[in-house]
Amino acid sequence: MFRNQYDTDVTTWSPAGRLFQVEYAMEAVKQGSAAIGLRSKTHAVLACVNKANSELSSHQKKIFKVDDHIGVAIAGLTADGRVLSRYMRSECINYGYTYESPLPVGRLVVQLADKAQVCTQRSWKRPYGVGLLVAGLDESGAHLYYNCPSGNYFEYQAFAIGSRSQAAKTYLERKFEKFQESSRDDLIKDALFAIRETLQGEKLTSTVCTIAVVGVGEAFNILDQAAVQALINEFEISGEEVPATESVAEEAAGGASADQGGAAAEEEAAPMDI
Amino acid sequence: MTKEHANWSPYDNNGGTCVAIAGADYCVIAADTRMSTGYSILTRDYSKICKLADKSFMASSGFQADVKALQKVLSSRHLIYQHQHNKQMSCPAMAQLLSNTLYYKRFFPYYAFNVLGGLDSEGKGCVFTYDAVGSYERVGYSAQGSGATLITPFLDNQLKSPSPLLLPAKDAVTPLSEAEAVDLVKTCFSSATERDIYTGDSVEIIILNANGVRRETEQLRRD
């Protein structure tokens, strides 16, 4: 990107008032494979693209259950993401132990943000190279937050991070106004459509993406491949249109057979997303 | 030289009795629901049984504040295990965890007398019995608490084959059917209630088998 004399240490300001190391850390997030989140009043959905290093290897786990009511999707350095997920789980367990009630999502993201900030102000540390989409449910409803390496966090109705996330964001920007009142199944369908936007031509199958849901009466869970494939088949049968607002939860009738194995436009593995 | 004595004890005994019996494909865990202190009853309706995992239930008598703390620690540890291993803890694994947790406080023990019951990875019933500092053993049946001395000899007599009195035990678990074992447990408690003042009110029985969990309650004498 920009190589200059102010970017060696995280504790060095540039004359323009920037911390380049922090900005470089945010670049790492952009290089990771896409992760998408959206929420309604009662549910939050996380979706991510599974990219494997090669055909021989398995893909990386990018969605983690933090507690029954909170889950997180990551993009960027997955190792950093794993460590932060472990921290989040630990915080939830300790809070539950002390207060016998679930940790409110807003509190967790603040703790996460403060933890990230520490790494922007110590010369012997480096910022976490991972962006986190935290989806959770608490007394005030469903929430979606984005935590970035800078230590900032924002709440969103819908958001996408990682490579080619702009395509997904464009789709979400068109649709987000109706998310608040969406049903659970419509939310999942919109997540799948958004994921499809990031794939840019590559066939959307359940091997390529992972979906997770949390909501009122539903603990955070990652949908299994068969269920995801059934949902994909549903809307591919009905053509490439926008899904109807009422939920349809029946299984696919055989449907479009997935184009497995064929190496379609092989996406270049991002340097740090391994 | 008389030793200086504390004018206060951190412990109290809330009484009660716990029993567990292991069968070929089931496990019965039972405890009375009376909570007392001294000669008074605090409540007639307190559960001493805690579900630690899908296939592990712990019944504990003794000092219920310590029991509650122990249950919370084990539940939290189980959550961590689930996050790390993506599955539930097996009963034998939970048994070891409980032992370690108890020994961790060897020099300020949990005043808890535990019986852990569940199904092992083969689906067979398993019962583990403990002392307050974590010494444990897998057995075919066990009783702990204020009525244990009344119940244990009765179980030795009725469940002849898994009894360690013929060392080694002839069977690891009782050949009785599930219904017979539940009935035996009810008999144990009604008898113990007669003679032990700290046991009574009602007995909560948990039956664990391949189909899941079932809960039964039986009223006992309230005097």
Coordinates of C-alpha atoms in Angstrom, one line a residue:
Chain A
M1 CA 0.0 0.0 0.0
F2 CA 1.8 3.1 1.2
R3 CA 5.3 2.4 2.4
N4 CA 6.6 5.4 4.4
Q5 CA 8.7 6.3 7.5
Y6 CA 5.7 6.4 9.9
D7 CA 4.4 2.9 9.5
T8 CA 6.9 0.8 11.4
D9 CA 5.5 1.1 14.9
V10 CA 1.9 1.1 15.9
T11 CA 2.9 3.7 18.4
T12 CA 4.1 6.2 15.8
W13 CA 1.7 8.8 14.5
S14 CA 2.0 10.1 11.0
P15 CA 2.0 13.9 10.5
A16 CA -1.5 13.5 9.1
G17 CA -2.7 12.0 12.3
R18 CA -2.9 8.4 11.2
L19 CA -1.7 5.2 12.7
F20 CA -0.6 3.2 9.7
Q21 CA -0.2 -0.1 11.5
V22 CA -3.8 0.0 12.5
E23 CA -4.8 0.8 9.0
Y24 CA -2.7 -2.0 7.6
A25 CA -4.5 -4.3 10.1
M26 CA -7.8 -3.2 8.6
E27 CA -6.4 -4.1 5.2
A28 CA -5.9 -7.7 6.5
V29 CA -9.6 -7.8 7.1
K30 CA -10.4 -6.7 3.6
Q31 CA -8.2 -9.6 2.3
G32 CA -10.0 -12.3 4.1
S33 CA -12.9 -14.2 2.5
A34 CA -16.3 -12.6 2.9
A35 CA -18.5 -12.6 5.9
I36 CA -22.0 -11.1 6.0
G37 CA -24.4 -10.4 8.8
L38 CA -28.0 -9.1 8.9
R39 CA -30.6 -8.8 11.5
S40 CA -34.3 -8.3 12.1
K41 CA -36.1 -7.4 15.3
T42 CA -36.0 -11.0 16.5
H43 CA -33.3 -12.8 14.6
A44 CA -29.7 -12.3 13.4
V45 CA -28.1 -14.3 10.6
L46 CA -24.4 -14.7 9.8
A47 CA -23.1 -16.1 6.6
C48 CA -19.6 -16.6 5.2
V49 CA -17.8 -17.9 2.2
N50 CA -15.7 -20.9 2.8
K51 CA -12.5 -20.7 1.0
A52 CA -10.0 -23.5 1.1
N53 CA -6.3 -23.0 0.4
S54 CA -6.4 -25.8 -2.2
E55 CA -8.7 -28.6 -3.4
L56 CA -6.9 -31.0 -1.0
S57 CA -7.3 -29.0 2.2
S58 CA -10.4 -28.3 4.3
H59 CA -11.7 -24.8 4.6
Q60 CA -11.3 -22.7 7.7
K61 CA -13.9 -22.3 10.3
K62 CA -15.1 -18.7 10.3
I63 CA -18.2 -18.8 12.4
F64 CA -18.0 -19.5 16.1
K65 CA -20.6 -20.0 18.7
V66 CA -19.8 -17.8 21.6
D67 CA -22.8 -18.6 23.8
D68 CA -26.4 -19.7 23.3
H69 CA -27.3 -16.2 22.5
I70 CA -24.2 -14.9 20.7
G71 CA -22.2 -16.0 17.7
V72 CA -19.4 -14.4 15.7
A73 CA -18.2 -14.5 12.1
I74 CA -14.7 -13.4 11.3
A75 CA -12.7 -12.2 8.3
G76 CA -8.9 -11.7 8.2
L77 CA -6.3 -13.6 10.2
T78 CA -8.3 -16.5 11.4
A79 CA -5.8 -17.3 14.1
D80 CA -6.5 -13.9 15.7
G81 CA -10.2 -14.6 15.3
R82 CA -9.9 -17.9 17.1
V83 CA -8.1 -16.3 20.0
L84 CA -10.7 -13.5 20.3
S85 CA -13.6 -16.1 20.1
R86 CA -12.0 -17.9 23.0
Y87 CA -11.9 -14.6 24.9
M88 CA -15.5 -13.9 24.1
R89 CA -16.6 -17.4 25.2
S90 CA -14.6 -17.0 28.4
E91 CA -16.3 -13.6 29.2
C92 CA -19.7 -15.1 28.6
I93 CA -19.1 -18.1 30.8
N94 CA -17.7 -15.9 33.6
Y95 CA -20.6 -13.4 33.4
G96 CA -23.1 -16.3 33.4
Y97 CA -21.4 -17.8 36.4
T98 CA -21.5 -14.5 38.4
Y99 CA -24.9 -13.2 37.3
E100 CA -26.8 -16.3 36.3
S101 CA -27.9 -14.5 33.1
P102 CA -26.7 -14.1 29.6
L103 CA -24.1 -11.4 28.9
P104 CA -25.7 -8.6 27.0
V105 CA -24.2 -8.3 23.5
G106 CA -23.5 -4.6 23.8
R107 CA -21.4 -5.2 26.8
L108 CA -19.4 -7.9 25.1
V109 CA -18.5 -5.8 22.1
V110 CA -17.3 -3.0 24.2
Q111 CA -15.0 -5.3 26.1
L112 CA -13.8 -6.7 22.7
A113 CA -13.2 -3.2 21.4
D114 CA -11.3 -2.1 24.5
K115 CA -9.1 -5.2 24.1
A116 CA -8.4 -4.3 20.5
Q117 CA -7.6 -0.7 21.5
V118 CA -4.9 -1.9 23.9
C119 CA -3.0 -3.4 20.9
T120 CA -3.0 0.0 19.2
Q121 CA -1.2 1.7 22.0
R122 CA 1.6 -0.7 23.1
S123 CA 4.9 -0.8 21.3
W124 CA 5.4 -4.5 22.0
K125 CA 2.0 -5.5 20.5
R126 CA 0.4 -5.5 17.2
P127 CA -3.3 -4.9 16.3
Y128 CA -5.5 -8.0 15.8
G129 CA -5.8 -8.6 12.1
V130 CA -9.4 -9.7 12.2
G131 CA -12.8 -8.1 11.8
L132 CA -15.6 -9.6 13.8
L133 CA -19.3 -9.6 13.0
V134 CA -21.0 -10.3 16.3
A135 CA -24.6 -11.4 16.1
G136 CA -26.5 -11.8 19.3
L137 CA -29.8 -11.6 21.1
D138 CA -30.5 -9.9 24.4
E139 CA -33.4 -8.3 26.2
S140 CA -33.6 -5.5 23.7
G141 CA -33.8 -7.8 20.7
A142 CA -31.4 -9.0 18.0
H143 CA -28.2 -7.1 17.4
L144 CA -25.4 -7.1 14.8
Y145 CA -22.1 -5.4 15.6
Y146 CA -18.9 -5.0 13.7
N147 CA -15.7 -4.9 15.6
C148 CA -12.6 -3.8 13.8
P149 CA -8.9 -3.9 14.6
S150 CA -8.8 -0.2 15.4
G151 CA -10.9 -0.8 18.4
N152 CA -14.0 0.8 16.9
Y153 CA -17.3 -0.9 16.8
F154 CA -20.6 -0.1 15.2
E155 CA -24.0 -1.6 15.3
Y156 CA -25.6 -2.5 11.9
Q157 CA -28.8 -3.6 10.4
A158 CA -26.7 -5.5 7.9
F159 CA -23.0 -5.5 7.0
A160 CA -20.4 -7.3 4.9
I161 CA -16.7 -7.6 5.4
G162 CA -13.8 -9.3 3.6
S163 CA -13.0 -9.6 0.0
R164 CA -15.6 -8.6 -2.6
S165 CA -17.8 -7.5 0.3
Q166 CA -18.7 -4.4 -1.6
A167 CA -20.9 -6.4 -3.9
A168 CA -22.8 -7.8 -0.9
K169 CA -23.0 -4.4 0.7
T170 CA -24.6 -3.0 -2.5
Y171 CA -27.2 -5.8 -2.4
L172 CA -27.8 -5.2 1.3
E173 CA -28.2 -1.5 0.9
R174 CA -31.0 -2.1 -1.6
K175 CA -32.8 -4.4 0.8
F176 CA -32.0 -3.5 4.3
E177 CA -35.1 -1.3 5.0
K178 CA -37.3 -4.4 5.2
F179 CA -35.0 -6.5 7.3
Q180 CA -36.3 -5.2 10.6
E181 CA -39.6 -6.9 10.0
S182 CA -38.3 -9.9 8.0
S183 CA -39.1 -13.4 9.1
R184 CA -36.2 -15.8 10.0
D185 CA -36.4 -17.6 6.7
D186 CA -36.4 -14.5 4.6
L187 CA -33.4 -13.2 6.5
I188 CA -31.5 -16.4 5.7
K189 CA -32.5 -16.1 2.0
D190 CA -31.2 -12.5 1.9
A191 CA -28.0 -13.7 3.5
L192 CA -27.6 -16.3 0.8
F193 CA -28.3 -13.8 -2.0
A194 CA -25.7 -11.5 -0.5
I195 CA -23.2 -14.3 -0.4
R196 CA -24.0 -15.1 -4.0
E197 CA -23.1 -11.5 -4.9
T198 CA -19.6 -11.9 -3.5
L199 CA -19.1 -15.1 -5.5
Q200 CA -19.4 -13.2 -8.8
G201 CA -20.5 -15.9 -11.1
E202 CA -19.3 -18.9 -9.1
K203 CA -22.0 -21.3 -8.4
L204 CA -23.6 -21.0 -4.9
T205 CA -23.7 -24.3 -3.2
S206 CA -23.7 -25.3 0.5
T207 CA -20.1 -26.4 0.2
V208 CA -19.0 -22.9 -0.5
C209 CA -20.9 -21.1 2.3
T210 CA -21.8 -21.5 5.9
I211 CA -24.9 -20.0 7.6
A212 CA -25.7 -19.5 11.3
V213 CA -28.8 -18.1 13.0
V214 CA -29.7 -16.8 16.4
G215 CA -33.1 -15.5 17.5
V216 CA -36.0 -15.5 19.9
G217 CA -36.5 -19.1 20.9
E218 CA -33.6 -20.3 18.9
A219 CA -30.1 -20.7 20.3
F220 CA -27.2 -19.8 18.1
N221 CA -26.6 -22.7 15.8
I222 CA -24.8 -23.3 12.5
L223 CA -27.1 -24.8 9.9
D224 CA -26.0 -28.1 8.5
Q225 CA -25.0 -28.4 4.8
A226 CA -28.1 -30.3 3.8
A227 CA -30.4 -27.6 5.2
V228 CA -28.4 -24.9 3.4
Q229 CA -28.5 -26.7 0.1
A230 CA -32.2 -27.2 0.4
L231 CA -32.7 -23.5 0.9
I232 CA -30.4 -22.7 -2.1
N233 CA -32.3 -25.1 -4.3
E234 CA -35.6 -23.5 -3.3
F235 CA -34.8 -20.1 -4.6
E236 CA -32.9 -21.3 -7.6
I237 CA -35.9 -23.3 -8.7
S238 CA -38.1 -20.2 -8.5
G239 CA -35.6 -18.4 -10.7
E240 CA -33.2 -15.6 -9.9
E241 CA -35.8 -13.4 -8.4
V242 CA -36.2 -11.7 -5.1
P243 CA -37.8 -14.1 -2.5
A244 CA -41.4 -13.5 -1.5
T245 CA -42.0 -12.1 1.9
E246 CA -43.8 -15.1 3.4
S247 CA -41.6 -17.9 4.6
V248 CA -41.5 -21.2 2.7
A249 CA -39.8 -23.9 4.7
E250 CA -40.4 -27.1 2.7
E251 CA -37.5 -29.1 1.2
A252 CA -36.4 -28.9 -2.4
A253 CA -37.9 -31.3 -5.0
G254 CA -34.6 -32.8 -6.2
G255 CA -33.7 -29.4 -7.7
A256 CA -30.8 -28.1 -9.6
S257 CA -28.0 -30.5 -9.0
A258 CA -25.0 -28.8 -7.6
D259 CA -22.1 -28.3 -9.9
Q260 CA -19.6 -30.0 -7.7
G261 CA -16.0 -30.6 -8.3
G262 CA -15.7 -28.4 -11.4
A263 CA -13.2 -25.7 -10.7
A264 CA -15.1 -22.6 -11.7
A265 CA -13.3 -19.3 -11.8
E266 CA -10.9 -20.2 -9.0
E267 CA -10.6 -17.3 -6.6
E268 CA -7.1 -16.3 -5.7
A269 CA -6.5 -17.2 -2.1
A270 CA -5.9 -14.0 -0.2
P271 CA -2.4 -13.9 1.2
M272 CA -3.3 -13.8 4.9
D273 CA -6.6 -15.8 4.8
I274 CA -5.1 -19.2 5.2
Chain B
M1 CA -3.1 -26.6 77.1
T2 CA -6.6 -26.3 75.5
K3 CA -6.7 -25.6 71.8
E4 CA -8.3 -22.3 70.7
H5 CA -11.6 -23.0 69.0
A6 CA -13.3 -21.1 66.3
N7 CA -16.4 -19.3 67.3
W8 CA -17.8 -19.7 63.9
S9 CA -17.9 -22.5 61.3
P10 CA -17.9 -22.0 57.6
Y11 CA -19.9 -25.2 57.1
D12 CA -23.4 -26.3 57.9
N13 CA -25.1 -29.6 57.1
N14 CA -28.4 -29.3 55.2
G15 CA -29.0 -33.1 55.5
G16 CA -30.7 -35.3 53.0
T17 CA -29.9 -38.5 51.2
C18 CA -28.8 -39.4 47.6
V19 CA -28.9 -42.7 45.9
A20 CA -27.9 -43.9 42.4
I21 CA -28.3 -47.4 40.8
A22 CA -26.7 -48.4 37.5
G23 CA -28.5 -50.9 35.1
A24 CA -27.5 -52.5 31.9
D25 CA -29.0 -49.7 29.8
Y26 CA -30.3 -47.2 32.3
C27 CA -29.3 -45.3 35.4
V28 CA -31.5 -44.2 38.3
I29 CA -30.4 -41.1 40.3
A30 CA -32.6 -40.1 43.3
A31 CA -32.5 -37.7 46.2
D32 CA -34.9 -36.5 48.8
T33 CA -36.1 -32.9 48.6
R34 CA -35.8 -31.9 52.2
M35 CA -33.4 -29.2 53.2
S36 CA -32.8 -28.8 56.9
T37 CA -30.5 -27.1 59.4
G38 CA -30.0 -28.4 62.9
Y39 CA -33.4 -29.7 63.9
S40 CA -35.4 -27.4 61.7
I41 CA -36.6 -27.7 58.1
L42 CA -35.7 -24.9 55.7
T43 CA -37.8 -26.2 52.8
R44 CA -39.5 -29.4 51.7
D45 CA -39.0 -28.8 48.1
Y46 CA -35.3 -28.4 47.2
S47 CA -33.6 -30.3 44.4
K48 CA -30.3 -31.9 45.1
I49 CA -29.9 -33.2 41.6
C50 CA -28.1 -31.3 38.9
K51 CA -27.8 -32.1 35.2
L52 CA -24.1 -31.7 34.4
A53 CA -24.3 -33.0 30.8
D54 CA -26.7 -34.9 28.6
K55 CA -25.7 -38.2 30.2
S56 CA -24.4 -37.1 33.6
F57 CA -26.5 -36.2 36.6
M58 CA -25.0 -35.4 40.0
A59 CA -26.9 -35.8 43.3
S60 CA -25.2 -34.2 46.3
S61 CA -26.0 -34.0 49.9
G62 CA -24.1 -32.0 52.6
F63 CA -23.8 -28.2 52.7
Q64 CA -26.0 -27.0 49.9
A65 CA -24.2 -23.7 49.5
D66 CA -21.0 -25.6 48.6
V67 CA -23.1 -28.0 46.5
K68 CA -24.5 -25.0 44.5
A69 CA -21.0 -23.6 44.0
L70 CA -19.7 -27.0 42.9
Q71 CA -22.5 -27.4 40.4
K72 CA -21.8 -24.0 38.9
V73 CA -18.1 -24.7 38.5
L74 CA -18.8 -28.0 36.8
S75 CA -21.4 -26.5 34.5
S76 CA -19.0 -23.7 33.4
R77 CA -16.2 -26.3 32.9
H78 CA -18.6 -28.3 30.8
L79 CA -19.4 -25.3 28.6
I80 CA -15.7 -24.8 28.0
Y81 CA -15.3 -28.4 27.1
Q82 CA -18.2 -28.2 24.6
H83 CA -16.7 -25.1 22.9
Q84 CA -13.3 -26.9 22.6
H85 CA -14.4 -30.4 21.7
N86 CA -17.7 -29.7 19.9
K87 CA -19.5 -32.4 21.9
Q88 CA -20.8 -33.2 25.3
M89 CA -18.6 -34.7 28.0
S90 CA -19.0 -38.4 28.6
C91 CA -19.9 -39.6 32.1
P92 CA -16.5 -41.1 32.9
A93 CA -14.9 -37.8 31.8
M94 CA -17.2 -35.8 34.1
A95 CA -16.4 -38.2 36.9
Q96 CA -12.7 -37.4 36.6
L97 CA -13.5 -33.7 36.4
L98 CA -15.5 -33.8 39.5
S99 CA -12.8 -35.6 41.3
N100 CA -10.2 -33.1 40.3
T101 CA -12.5 -30.2 41.2
L102 CA -13.0 -31.6 44.7
Y103 CA -9.3 -32.3 45.3
Y104 CA -8.5 -28.8 44.1
K105 CA -10.0 -27.6 47.4
R106 CA -8.3 -30.3 49.4
F107 CA -7.4 -27.8 52.2
F108 CA -10.8 -26.1 52.4
P109 CA -13.1 -28.7 51.0
Y110 CA -16.5 -28.5 49.4
Y111 CA -18.7 -30.1 52.1
A112 CA -20.5 -32.1 49.5
F113 CA -21.1 -35.8 49.4
N114 CA -21.7 -36.7 45.7
V115 CA -23.1 -39.4 43.6
L116 CA -22.7 -39.1 39.9
G117 CA -25.0 -41.2 37.7
G118 CA -25.2 -41.5 33.9
L119 CA -24.6 -43.6 30.8
D120 CA -21.2 -44.3 29.6
S121 CA -20.2 -44.2 25.9
E122 CA -21.5 -47.7 25.4
G123 CA -24.9 -46.8 26.8
K124 CA -24.4 -48.8 30.0
G125 CA -25.4 -47.3 33.3
C126 CA -22.6 -46.0 35.4
V127 CA -22.5 -44.7 38.9
F128 CA -19.6 -43.0 40.6
T129 CA -19.4 -42.3 44.3
Y130 CA -17.2 -39.7 46.0
D131 CA -16.0 -38.4 49.3
A132 CA -15.7 -34.7 50.1
V133 CA -12.2 -34.4 48.7
G134 CA -12.5 -36.3 45.4
S135 CA -11.7 -39.9 46.1
Y136 CA -14.0 -41.8 43.7
E137 CA -14.8 -45.2 42.3
R138 CA -17.1 -46.6 39.7
V139 CA -19.7 -48.8 41.3
G140 CA -23.0 -50.5 40.5
Y141 CA -24.9 -48.5 43.1
S142 CA -24.3 -46.0 45.9
A143 CA -25.9 -44.0 48.6
Q144 CA -24.6 -40.8 50.2
G145 CA -25.9 -38.4 52.9
S146 CA -27.7 -38.7 56.2
G147 CA -29.6 -41.8 55.3
A148 CA -26.8 -43.6 53.5
T149 CA -26.0 -45.9 56.5
L150 CA -29.6 -47.1 56.5
I151 CA -29.8 -47.6 52.7
T152 CA -26.5 -49.1 51.8
P153 CA -26.8 -52.4 53.7
F154 CA -30.3 -52.7 52.2
L155 CA -29.0 -52.3 48.7
D156 CA -26.2 -54.7 49.4
N157 CA -28.8 -57.3 50.3
Q158 CA -31.2 -56.5 47.4
L159 CA -28.7 -56.0 44.6
K160 CA -26.6 -59.0 45.4
S161 CA -24.6 -59.3 42.2
P162 CA -23.1 -55.8 41.8
S163 CA -22.4 -55.7 45.5
P164 CA -18.7 -55.3 46.3
L165 CA -19.2 -57.4 49.4
L166 CA -18.4 -60.4 47.3
L167 CA -15.1 -59.0 46.1
P168 CA -14.8 -58.5 43.2
A169 CA -18.4 -57.8 42.3
K170 CA -20.1 -60.5 40.2
D171 CA -21.7 -58.0 37.9
A172 CA -20.7 -54.4 37.1
V173 CA -24.3 -53.3 37.1
T174 CA -27.6 -54.7 38.4
P175 CA -29.5 -57.1 36.2
L176 CA -32.8 -55.6 37.5
S177 CA -35.1 -54.0 35.0
E178 CA -35.6 -50.2 35.0
A179 CA -39.0 -50.4 36.6
E180 CA -37.7 -52.8 39.3
A181 CA -34.8 -50.4 40.1
V182 CA -37.1 -47.4 40.4
D183 CA -39.3 -49.3 42.7
L184 CA -36.4 -50.4 44.8
V185 CA -35.3 -46.8 45.1
K186 CA -38.7 -45.7 46.3
T187 CA -38.6 -48.5 48.9
C188 CA -35.1 -47.3 50.1
F189 CA -36.4 -43.8 50.6
S190 CA -39.6 -44.7 52.4
S191 CA -37.5 -46.9 54.8
A192 CA -34.8 -44.3 55.3
T193 CA -37.5 -41.6 55.9
E194 CA -38.9 -43.7 58.8
R195 CA -35.7 -43.7 60.8
D196 CA -33.6 -40.7 59.6
I197 CA -35.0 -37.3 60.7
Y198 CA -33.2 -35.5 57.9
T199 CA -34.8 -37.5 55.1
G200 CA -38.3 -37.1 54.0
D201 CA -40.9 -34.8 52.3
S202 CA -40.5 -36.2 48.8
V203 CA -38.0 -38.0 46.6
E204 CA -37.0 -36.8 43.2
I205 CA -36.0 -39.6 40.9
I206 CA -34.3 -39.2 37.5
I207 CA -34.2 -42.1 35.1
L208 CA -31.7 -41.9 32.3
N209 CA -31.8 -44.3 29.4
A210 CA -31.3 -44.5 25.6
N211 CA -34.6 -42.7 25.0
G212 CA -33.7 -39.7 27.1
V213 CA -34.5 -38.5 30.6
R214 CA -37.5 -39.1 32.8
R215 CA -38.4 -37.5 36.1
E216 CA -40.6 -38.9 38.8
T217 CA -41.6 -37.6 42.2
E218 CA -42.9 -39.6 45.1
Q219 CA -44.3 -38.2 48.3
L220 CA -42.6 -39.2 51.6
R221 CA -43.5 -38.8 55.2
R222 CA -43.2 -35.2 56.2
D223 CA -42.5 -35.7 60.0

